[in-house]
Structure formats: structure tokens, C-alpha cells
């Protein structure tokens, strides 16, 4: 017999699962999409999402109401560096990962070279991302301005045609000799 089992997940877990599902499908993570996916109310979604942005760092706010999943970010393990003696020996210890002892300056240089390359690459990717977001925001603002200008132009053209029609009526009335809106002239 088929019976519906009750979902025992917490609302936070439901929201988090929906975020991962949307990100996996390359869909936008928006408040509306989360509400449609989870069936939860907007204030519950907002509460969890704001906590994920502000406290946990698992989401990044792209624009108001639009988020993206920050991959590989969670609680950063502690990293300890210890210099041993004056012969360039170095101990790197990472919580829950282990310890690395480097006794050779060439190895230390090679590791530093590699890490600086990774840092530069990550920095460049972040700059490209930020540039893309700024240019996208500018495009959206430009489209909005164009839309507003088009509406204003349509309004002005309608006003112009109304004024032209009124002017044509007055010209027609004055040609008939009705004398509307003509200043009275004194005869001497």
C-alpha cells in the first residue's frame, strides 16, 4: 500500500536542498524560485537565506532577491605556520588535514610559486566576475532608462499631435471668420 511519508527535514534543510537543486540545474536562485520549489512561505525563506548570506557565507547576494551558491566555502580550517631555525625550514599545520615540514628552500619556493599563481588566478576570476556583474547592472539600468525615455517620447508625441489638432481647429475657425482667440484691434 502506498502511503505518503511526511517530510522530516527541517525548513533550513529543505531550503538548502532546493538551493543545491537549483544550482545543479543552472537555474537562478531567487526568492520566487525557492518559494515555488519548497512551498515554504516567503518570510521563512528570507530568514534562512539571509542567515546563509550574512552568517554562514554559503550564499552570495548578487542583486536584491537573487543569490548564488558559494562553492567550497564553509568553515575555514585553522592554518598554522612555524619557522624552524634559520635554515628556511617551515612547518605548515592545517586542522584536520595534517602537518607538512619543508626543509628545502627550493621546495618552499616551488610551493610559494604555485600558491601565488593560484591566488592570482582566483583574483583574476573574481575581478572578471565583479566586472561582469557591474556591466550587467549597467545594462539593466540602461534598458530601464531606454524604456522610460520611450514612454516619455510617446507621451510627448501624443501631446504634440493634440496641440497640432487644436492649432488646426483654431486656424480653421479663424479662416471662417469666427474670430476666436484673435486679439481685438482698435480702429482709429
PDB file of C-alpha atoms in Angstrom:
ATOM      1  CA  UNK A   1       0.000   0.000   0.000  1.00  0.00           C
ATOM      2  CA  UNK A   2       1.346   3.423  -0.934  1.00  0.00           C
ATOM      3  CA  UNK A   3       1.308   5.952   1.843  1.00  0.00           C
ATOM      4  CA  UNK A   4       2.750   9.404   1.694  1.00  0.00           C
ATOM      5  CA  UNK A   5       5.561   9.778   4.180  1.00  0.00           C
ATOM      6  CA  UNK A   6       5.869  13.060   5.985  1.00  0.00           C
ATOM      7  CA  UNK A   7       8.975  15.107   5.199  1.00  0.00           C
ATOM      8  CA  UNK A   8      11.025  15.115   8.382  1.00  0.00           C
ATOM      9  CA  UNK A   9      13.619  17.607   7.168  1.00  0.00           C
ATOM     10  CA  UNK A  10      13.874  20.993   8.827  1.00  0.00           C
ATOM     11  CA  UNK A  11      12.826  24.059   6.853  1.00  0.00           C
ATOM     12  CA  UNK A  12      16.503  25.072   6.673  1.00  0.00           C
ATOM     13  CA  UNK A  13      17.424  21.715   5.129  1.00  0.00           C
ATOM     14  CA  UNK A  14      14.530  21.999   2.665  1.00  0.00           C
ATOM     15  CA  UNK A  15      15.734  25.458   1.587  1.00  0.00           C
ATOM     16  CA  UNK A  16      19.356  24.279   1.359  1.00  0.00           C
ATOM     17  CA  UNK A  17      18.358  21.233  -0.732  1.00  0.00           C
ATOM     18  CA  UNK A  18      16.326  23.488  -3.042  1.00  0.00           C
ATOM     19  CA  UNK A  19      19.316  25.844  -3.427  1.00  0.00           C
ATOM     20  CA  UNK A  20      21.583  22.935  -4.377  1.00  0.00           C
ATOM     21  CA  UNK A  21      18.957  21.598  -6.781  1.00  0.00           C
ATOM     22  CA  UNK A  22      18.516  24.994  -8.479  1.00  0.00           C
ATOM     23  CA  UNK A  23      22.282  25.497  -8.698  1.00  0.00           C
ATOM     24  CA  UNK A  24      22.730  21.993 -10.110  1.00  0.00           C
ATOM     25  CA  UNK A  25      20.174  22.733 -12.827  1.00  0.00           C
ATOM     26  CA  UNK A  26      21.802  26.129 -13.567  1.00  0.00           C
ATOM     27  CA  UNK A  27      18.614  27.934 -12.573  1.00  0.00           C
ATOM     28  CA  UNK A  28      18.640  31.309 -10.881  1.00  0.00           C
ATOM     29  CA  UNK A  29      18.446  31.148  -7.108  1.00  0.00           C
ATOM     30  CA  UNK A  30      15.734  33.697  -6.423  1.00  0.00           C
ATOM     31  CA  UNK A  31      13.248  34.115  -3.624  1.00  0.00           C
ATOM     32  CA  UNK A  32      10.432  33.250  -6.020  1.00  0.00           C
ATOM     33  CA  UNK A  33      12.143  30.110  -7.317  1.00  0.00           C
ATOM     34  CA  UNK A  34      12.851  28.953  -3.770  1.00  0.00           C
ATOM     35  CA  UNK A  35       9.241  29.527  -2.777  1.00  0.00           C
ATOM     36  CA  UNK A  36       7.975  27.644  -5.826  1.00  0.00           C
ATOM     37  CA  UNK A  37      10.414  24.777  -5.234  1.00  0.00           C
ATOM     38  CA  UNK A  38       9.951  24.404  -1.482  1.00  0.00           C
ATOM     39  CA  UNK A  39       6.368  25.531  -0.941  1.00  0.00           C
ATOM     40  CA  UNK A  40       7.511  27.444   2.149  1.00  0.00           C
ATOM     41  CA  UNK A  41       6.355  30.961   2.946  1.00  0.00           C
ATOM     42  CA  UNK A  42       8.449  33.938   1.906  1.00  0.00           C
ATOM     43  CA  UNK A  43       9.407  35.000   5.438  1.00  0.00           C
ATOM     44  CA  UNK A  44      10.800  31.542   6.263  1.00  0.00           C
ATOM     45  CA  UNK A  45      12.835  31.532   3.048  1.00  0.00           C
ATOM     46  CA  UNK A  46      14.075  35.084   3.698  1.00  0.00           C
ATOM     47  CA  UNK A  47      15.102  34.141   7.237  1.00  0.00           C
ATOM     48  CA  UNK A  48      17.168  31.142   6.120  1.00  0.00           C
ATOM     49  CA  UNK A  49      18.631  32.860   3.054  1.00  0.00           C
ATOM     50  CA  UNK A  50      19.699  35.964   4.998  1.00  0.00           C
ATOM     51  CA  UNK A  51      21.366  33.732   7.589  1.00  0.00           C
ATOM     52  CA  UNK A  52      23.167  31.827   4.796  1.00  0.00           C
ATOM     53  CA  UNK A  53      24.396  35.124   3.325  1.00  0.00           C
ATOM     54  CA  UNK A  54      25.291  37.062   6.465  1.00  0.00           C
ATOM     55  CA  UNK A  55      26.381  34.425   8.971  1.00  0.00           C
ATOM     56  CA  UNK A  56      27.374  31.246   7.137  1.00  0.00           C
ATOM     57  CA  UNK A  57      28.698  32.648   3.852  1.00  0.00           C
ATOM     58  CA  UNK A  58      27.233  29.769   1.835  1.00  0.00           C
ATOM     59  CA  UNK A  59      25.280  32.175  -0.412  1.00  0.00           C
ATOM     60  CA  UNK A  60      26.291  35.439  -2.024  1.00  0.00           C
ATOM     61  CA  UNK A  61      23.742  38.167  -2.792  1.00  0.00           C
ATOM     62  CA  UNK A  62      24.108  39.064  -6.472  1.00  0.00           C
ATOM     63  CA  UNK A  63      21.241  41.563  -6.533  1.00  0.00           C
ATOM     64  CA  UNK A  64      18.314  42.033  -4.193  1.00  0.00           C
ATOM     65  CA  UNK A  65      16.369  38.765  -4.261  1.00  0.00           C
ATOM     66  CA  UNK A  66      18.960  36.963  -6.430  1.00  0.00           C
ATOM     67  CA  UNK A  67      21.653  34.741  -4.918  1.00  0.00           C
ATOM     68  CA  UNK A  68      24.415  32.398  -5.960  1.00  0.00           C
ATOM     69  CA  UNK A  69      25.864  29.428  -4.185  1.00  0.00           C
ATOM     70  CA  UNK A  70      29.407  29.951  -2.930  1.00  0.00           C
ATOM     71  CA  UNK A  71      31.192  26.711  -3.661  1.00  0.00           C
ATOM     72  CA  UNK A  72      33.918  25.310  -1.457  1.00  0.00           C
ATOM     73  CA  UNK A  73      33.254  27.795   1.299  1.00  0.00           C
ATOM     74  CA  UNK A  74      32.351  26.689   4.744  1.00  0.00           C
ATOM     75  CA  UNK A  75      34.201  26.814   7.998  1.00  0.00           C
ATOM     76  CA  UNK A  76      37.794  27.546   7.095  1.00  0.00           C
ATOM     77  CA  UNK A  77      40.211  25.243   8.938  1.00  0.00           C
ATOM     78  CA  UNK A  78      42.905  26.872  11.008  1.00  0.00           C
ATOM     79  CA  UNK A  79      46.304  27.073   9.305  1.00  0.00           C
ATOM     80  CA  UNK A  80      49.488  27.492  11.342  1.00  0.00           C
ATOM     81  CA  UNK A  81      52.928  28.408  10.019  1.00  0.00           C
ATOM     82  CA  UNK A  82      56.040  27.834  12.117  1.00  0.00           C
ATOM     83  CA  UNK A  83      59.596  28.757  11.154  1.00  0.00           C
ATOM     84  CA  UNK A  84      62.179  26.314  12.494  1.00  0.00           C
ATOM     85  CA  UNK A  85      65.689  27.616  12.882  1.00  0.00           C
ATOM     86  CA  UNK A  86      67.443  29.892  10.431  1.00  0.00           C
ATOM     87  CA  UNK A  87      67.806  27.389   7.604  1.00  0.00           C
ATOM     88  CA  UNK A  88      64.430  28.241   5.991  1.00  0.00           C
ATOM     89  CA  UNK A  89      62.692  25.205   7.471  1.00  0.00           C
ATOM     90  CA  UNK A  90      58.968  25.674   7.677  1.00  0.00           C
ATOM     91  CA  UNK A  91      56.145  23.717   9.277  1.00  0.00           C
ATOM     92  CA  UNK A  92      52.626  24.159   7.929  1.00  0.00           C
ATOM     93  CA  UNK A  93      49.880  22.641  10.036  1.00  0.00           C
ATOM     94  CA  UNK A  94      46.238  22.557   8.985  1.00  0.00           C
ATOM     95  CA  UNK A  95      43.492  21.427  11.365  1.00  0.00           C
ATOM     96  CA  UNK A  96      42.003  18.065  10.347  1.00  0.00           C
ATOM     97  CA  UNK A  97      44.461  17.797   7.420  1.00  0.00           C
ATOM     98  CA  UNK A  98      47.861  17.219   8.932  1.00  0.00           C
ATOM     99  CA  UNK A  99      51.303  18.731   9.050  1.00  0.00           C
ATOM    100  CA  UNK A 100      53.833  19.496   6.331  1.00  0.00           C
ATOM    101  CA  UNK A 101      57.504  20.051   7.156  1.00  0.00           C
ATOM    102  CA  UNK A 102      59.561  21.793   4.469  1.00  0.00           C
ATOM    103  CA  UNK A 103      63.325  21.598   4.920  1.00  0.00           C
ATOM    104  CA  UNK A 104      64.426  22.584   1.423  1.00  0.00           C
ATOM    105  CA  UNK A 105      64.257  26.230   0.249  1.00  0.00           C
ATOM    106  CA  UNK A 106      63.715  25.083  -3.349  1.00  0.00           C
ATOM    107  CA  UNK A 107      60.591  23.176  -2.309  1.00  0.00           C
ATOM    108  CA  UNK A 108      59.348  26.179  -0.338  1.00  0.00           C
ATOM    109  CA  UNK A 109      59.920  28.402  -3.385  1.00  0.00           C
ATOM    110  CA  UNK A 110      58.058  25.952  -5.617  1.00  0.00           C
ATOM    111  CA  UNK A 111      55.085  25.827  -3.228  1.00  0.00           C
ATOM    112  CA  UNK A 112      55.042  29.626  -2.938  1.00  0.00           C
ATOM    113  CA  UNK A 113      55.228  29.940  -6.721  1.00  0.00           C
ATOM    114  CA  UNK A 114      52.294  27.582  -7.137  1.00  0.00           C
ATOM    115  CA  UNK A 115      50.182  29.222  -4.430  1.00  0.00           C
ATOM    116  CA  UNK A 116      50.862  32.715  -5.763  1.00  0.00           C
ATOM    117  CA  UNK A 117      49.746  31.509  -9.202  1.00  0.00           C
ATOM    118  CA  UNK A 118      46.534  30.101  -7.716  1.00  0.00           C
ATOM    119  CA  UNK A 119      45.968  33.337  -5.824  1.00  0.00           C
ATOM    120  CA  UNK A 120      46.489  35.423  -8.965  1.00  0.00           C
ATOM    121  CA  UNK A 121      44.156  33.185 -10.947  1.00  0.00           C
ATOM    122  CA  UNK A 122      41.430  33.353  -8.264  1.00  0.00           C
ATOM    123  CA  UNK A 123      41.868  37.116  -8.038  1.00  0.00           C
ATOM    124  CA  UNK A 124      41.513  37.471 -11.802  1.00  0.00           C
ATOM    125  CA  UNK A 125      38.398  35.279 -11.865  1.00  0.00           C
ATOM    126  CA  UNK A 126      36.824  37.312  -9.061  1.00  0.00           C
ATOM    127  CA  UNK A 127      37.639  40.564 -10.872  1.00  0.00           C
ATOM    128  CA  UNK A 128      36.070  39.203 -14.078  1.00  0.00           C
ATOM    129  CA  UNK A 129      33.003  38.143 -12.114  1.00  0.00           C
ATOM    130  CA  UNK A 130      32.666  41.560 -10.462  1.00  0.00           C
ATOM    131  CA  UNK A 131      33.182  43.322 -13.804  1.00  0.00           C
ATOM    132  CA  UNK A 132      30.508  41.121 -15.354  1.00  0.00           C
ATOM    133  CA  UNK A 133      28.073  41.922 -12.553  1.00  0.00           C
ATOM    134  CA  UNK A 134      28.724  45.662 -12.864  1.00  0.00           C
ATOM    135  CA  UNK A 135      28.285  45.585 -16.637  1.00  0.00           C
ATOM    136  CA  UNK A 136      25.098  43.534 -16.277  1.00  0.00           C
ATOM    137  CA  UNK A 137      23.713  46.031 -13.756  1.00  0.00           C
ATOM    138  CA  UNK A 138      24.610  48.905 -16.076  1.00  0.00           C
ATOM    139  CA  UNK A 139      22.863  47.163 -18.984  1.00  0.00           C
ATOM    140  CA  UNK A 140      19.738  46.688 -16.868  1.00  0.00           C
ATOM    141  CA  UNK A 141      19.799  50.360 -15.861  1.00  0.00           C
ATOM    142  CA  UNK A 142      20.313  51.383 -19.491  1.00  0.00           C
ATOM    143  CA  UNK A 143      17.372  49.253 -20.629  1.00  0.00           C
ATOM    144  CA  UNK A 144      15.196  50.797 -17.907  1.00  0.00           C
ATOM    145  CA  UNK A 145      16.256  54.306 -18.959  1.00  0.00           C
ATOM    146  CA  UNK A 146      15.506  53.493 -22.615  1.00  0.00           C
ATOM    147  CA  UNK A 147      12.099  52.154 -21.633  1.00  0.00           C
ATOM    148  CA  UNK A 148      11.333  55.312 -19.628  1.00  0.00           C
ATOM    149  CA  UNK A 149      12.548  57.553 -22.473  1.00  0.00           C
ATOM    150  CA  UNK A 150      10.420  55.650 -24.988  1.00  0.00           C
ATOM    151  CA  UNK A 151       7.365  56.147 -22.782  1.00  0.00           C
ATOM    152  CA  UNK A 152       8.153  59.836 -22.379  1.00  0.00           C
ATOM    153  CA  UNK A 153       8.660  60.250 -26.150  1.00  0.00           C
ATOM    154  CA  UNK A 154       5.298  58.554 -26.799  1.00  0.00           C
ATOM    155  CA  UNK A 155       3.639  60.907 -24.300  1.00  0.00           C
ATOM    156  CA  UNK A 156       5.258  63.972 -25.900  1.00  0.00           C
ATOM    157  CA  UNK A 157       4.279  62.853 -29.405  1.00  0.00           C
ATOM    158  CA  UNK A 158       0.673  62.377 -28.269  1.00  0.00           C
ATOM    159  CA  UNK A 159       0.734  65.833 -26.682  1.00  0.00           C
ATOM    160  CA  UNK A 160       2.238  67.296 -29.872  1.00  0.00           C
ATOM    161  CA  UNK A 161      -0.491  65.757 -32.036  1.00  0.00           C
ATOM    162  CA  UNK A 162      -3.167  67.113 -29.655  1.00  0.00           C
ATOM    163  CA  UNK A 163      -1.636  70.588 -29.849  1.00  0.00           C
ATOM    164  CA  UNK A 164      -1.383  70.355 -33.652  1.00  0.00           C
ATOM    165  CA  UNK A 165      -5.033  69.321 -33.827  1.00  0.00           C
ATOM    166  CA  UNK A 166      -6.077  72.251 -31.590  1.00  0.00           C
ATOM    167  CA  UNK A 167      -3.992  74.635 -33.677  1.00  0.00           C
ATOM    168  CA  UNK A 168      -5.579  73.312 -36.862  1.00  0.00           C
ATOM    169  CA  UNK A 169      -9.043  73.819 -35.355  1.00  0.00           C
ATOM    170  CA  UNK A 170      -8.237  77.393 -34.374  1.00  0.00           C
ATOM    171  CA  UNK A 171      -6.758  78.120 -37.790  1.00  0.00           C
ATOM    172  CA  UNK A 172      -9.862  76.672 -39.425  1.00  0.00           C
ATOM    173  CA  UNK A 173     -12.138  78.720 -37.138  1.00  0.00           C
ATOM    174  CA  UNK A 174     -10.251  81.939 -37.826  1.00  0.00           C
ATOM    175  CA  UNK A 175     -10.387  81.341 -41.576  1.00  0.00           C
ATOM    176  CA  UNK A 176     -14.155  81.079 -41.263  1.00  0.00           C
ATOM    177  CA  UNK A 177     -14.138  84.490 -39.634  1.00  0.00           C
ATOM    178  CA  UNK A 178     -15.398  83.346 -36.272  1.00  0.00           C
ATOM    179  CA  UNK A 179     -12.644  85.360 -34.604  1.00  0.00           C
ATOM    180  CA  UNK A 180     -11.887  83.029 -31.731  1.00  0.00           C
ATOM    181  CA  UNK A 181      -8.753  83.819 -29.826  1.00  0.00           C
ATOM    182  CA  UNK A 182      -7.931  86.800 -32.025  1.00  0.00           C
ATOM    183  CA  UNK A 183      -6.966  89.935 -30.202  1.00  0.00           C
ATOM    184  CA  UNK A 184      -9.346  92.826 -30.673  1.00  0.00           C
ATOM    185  CA  UNK A 185      -7.808  95.657 -32.667  1.00  0.00           C
ATOM    186  CA  UNK A 186      -8.788  99.239 -32.227  1.00  0.00           C
ATOM    187  CA  UNK A 187      -9.667 101.202 -35.278  1.00  0.00           C
ATOM    188  CA  UNK A 188      -8.725 104.871 -35.447  1.00  0.00           C
TER     189      UNK A 188
END
